[in-house]
């Protein structure tokens, strides 16, 4: 691994280390009002904002999620720990998926595990999924190094000024294609799940 790759990866690793992860232990054990929810999410996911003025979560968003059956309605205007966990999942999904796709992913989970006292809970699922974070970060770093090296070898005959522009564009295209392919895979998995949920001929009768 050459010096430029090491410098690049070091910078990316530093960026990844600042990505907010909301630990279940950080979520209050008391029900919260909407204002408290938006404040909590904003403070714990602040590093995920691209621009300082971006909003992590607003009252309008929460109301829309409830209207679209993404978020179970609150009890007496108060939101539980399970509501917070659901909102965290929604936050990450909404960056790449449509509302209908998020419904198809989350609704079976919330229908079965939201506010359940026996078996798996929504918190159990959250902990299990996010425990994969460190391992996946290492995989991502190796993949980024490979893509970066490939991109830096493109346009070998370009001038120094052109090379910087064109190789950066190559790297962005490679990353974009990676996201595009994974998004298609996610959508196909969702569509496959939907087919399994279709009503059988016997049930129709």
Coordinates of C-alpha atoms in Angstrom, one line a residue, residues 6-143:
X6 CA -2.4 5.1 3.4
X7 CA -3.0 8.9 3.8
X8 CA -6.4 8.5 2.1
X9 CA -7.5 5.6 4.2
X10 CA -6.3 7.2 7.4
X11 CA -8.5 10.2 6.6
X12 CA -11.5 8.0 5.8
X13 CA -11.0 5.9 8.9
X14 CA -11.0 9.1 11.0
X15 CA -14.3 10.1 9.3
X16 CA -15.9 6.7 9.9
X17 CA -14.9 6.9 13.5
X18 CA -17.0 10.0 14.0
X19 CA -20.1 8.4 12.6
X20 CA -22.7 8.5 15.4
X21 CA -24.0 5.2 16.8
X22 CA -26.8 5.4 19.2
X23 CA -26.2 2.9 21.9
X24 CA -29.4 1.4 23.5
X25 CA -27.9 2.4 26.8
X26 CA -28.0 6.0 25.7
X27 CA -31.8 5.9 25.2
X28 CA -33.7 7.2 28.2
X29 CA -35.8 4.6 30.1
X30 CA -38.7 7.0 30.3
X31 CA -41.2 7.9 27.6
X32 CA -40.4 11.1 25.7
X33 CA -42.5 13.9 24.1
X34 CA -41.9 14.8 20.5
X35 CA -39.6 17.8 21.3
X36 CA -37.5 15.5 23.5
X37 CA -37.3 12.9 20.7
X38 CA -36.1 15.5 18.1
X39 CA -33.5 16.9 20.6
X40 CA -32.2 13.4 21.5
X41 CA -31.9 12.3 17.8
X42 CA -30.2 15.6 16.8
X43 CA -27.6 15.4 19.6
X44 CA -26.8 11.8 19.1
X45 CA -26.6 11.8 15.3
X46 CA -25.0 15.2 14.9
X47 CA -21.9 13.8 13.1
X48 CA -24.2 12.3 10.4
X49 CA -25.2 15.8 9.2
X50 CA -23.5 16.9 6.0
X51 CA -24.2 20.6 6.6
X52 CA -24.6 22.4 9.9
X53 CA -28.1 23.5 9.2
X54 CA -29.4 20.0 8.3
X55 CA -32.1 18.5 10.5
X56 CA -31.8 14.9 11.7
X57 CA -35.5 14.7 12.7
X58 CA -38.4 17.1 12.8
X59 CA -41.9 17.1 14.1
X60 CA -43.2 17.0 10.6
X61 CA -41.1 13.9 9.8
X62 CA -42.3 12.1 12.9
X63 CA -46.0 12.9 12.0
X64 CA -45.4 11.7 8.4
X65 CA -43.9 8.5 9.5
X66 CA -46.9 7.8 11.7
X67 CA -49.3 8.7 9.0
X68 CA -47.5 6.4 6.6
X69 CA -47.6 3.5 9.1
X70 CA -43.8 3.5 9.5
X71 CA -44.0 4.4 13.1
X72 CA -46.5 3.1 15.6
X73 CA -48.6 5.9 17.1
X74 CA -47.5 7.3 20.5
X75 CA -49.3 6.6 23.8
X76 CA -50.8 9.9 25.1
X77 CA -48.3 11.9 22.9
X78 CA -45.3 10.1 24.5
X79 CA -42.8 7.9 22.6
X80 CA -41.2 4.8 24.1
X81 CA -37.7 3.4 23.6
X82 CA -39.1 1.2 20.8
X83 CA -40.2 4.4 19.0
X84 CA -36.7 5.8 19.2
X85 CA -35.1 2.5 17.9
X86 CA -37.6 2.5 15.0
X87 CA -36.8 6.1 14.2
X88 CA -33.1 5.3 14.1
X89 CA -33.7 2.5 11.6
X90 CA -35.9 4.8 9.5
X91 CA -33.2 7.5 9.5
X92 CA -30.6 5.2 8.0
X93 CA -33.0 3.6 5.5
X94 CA -34.5 6.8 4.2
X95 CA -31.2 7.9 2.7
X96 CA -31.4 5.2 0.0
X97 CA -34.9 3.7 0.0
X98 CA -38.5 4.9 -0.7
X99 CA -41.1 5.2 2.0
X100 CA -42.9 2.1 0.6
X101 CA -39.7 0.1 0.6
X102 CA -39.0 1.1 4.2
X103 CA -42.6 0.1 5.1
X104 CA -42.0 -3.4 3.6
X105 CA -38.8 -3.8 5.6
X106 CA -39.9 -2.4 8.9
X107 CA -43.5 -3.2 9.2
X108 CA -43.0 -7.0 9.6
X109 CA -40.4 -6.2 12.3
X110 CA -42.5 -3.7 14.3
X111 CA -45.7 -5.8 13.9
X112 CA -44.0 -8.7 15.5
X113 CA -41.4 -7.2 17.9
X114 CA -42.6 -3.7 18.9
X115 CA -43.4 -3.5 22.6
X116 CA -43.2 -7.2 23.1
X117 CA -42.3 -8.6 26.5
X118 CA -41.3 -12.2 25.5
X119 CA -39.0 -13.6 22.9
X120 CA -36.9 -11.2 20.8
X121 CA -37.5 -7.5 21.4
X122 CA -36.8 -4.6 19.1
X123 CA -33.9 -3.7 21.3
X124 CA -32.4 -7.2 20.9
X125 CA -32.7 -6.8 17.1
X126 CA -31.1 -3.4 17.2
X127 CA -28.1 -4.6 19.3
X128 CA -27.6 -7.6 17.1
X129 CA -27.6 -5.7 13.8
X130 CA -25.3 -2.9 15.0
X131 CA -22.9 -5.3 16.6
X132 CA -21.8 -6.1 13.1
X133 CA -20.6 -2.5 12.7
X134 CA -16.9 -2.9 13.5
X135 CA -16.4 -6.0 11.4
X136 CA -18.2 -4.4 8.4
X137 CA -16.1 -1.2 8.8
X138 CA -12.9 -3.3 8.3
X139 CA -14.4 -4.9 5.2
X140 CA -15.4 -1.4 3.8
X141 CA -11.8 -0.1 4.4
X142 CA -10.3 -3.0 2.4
X143 CA -12.8 -2.4 -0.4

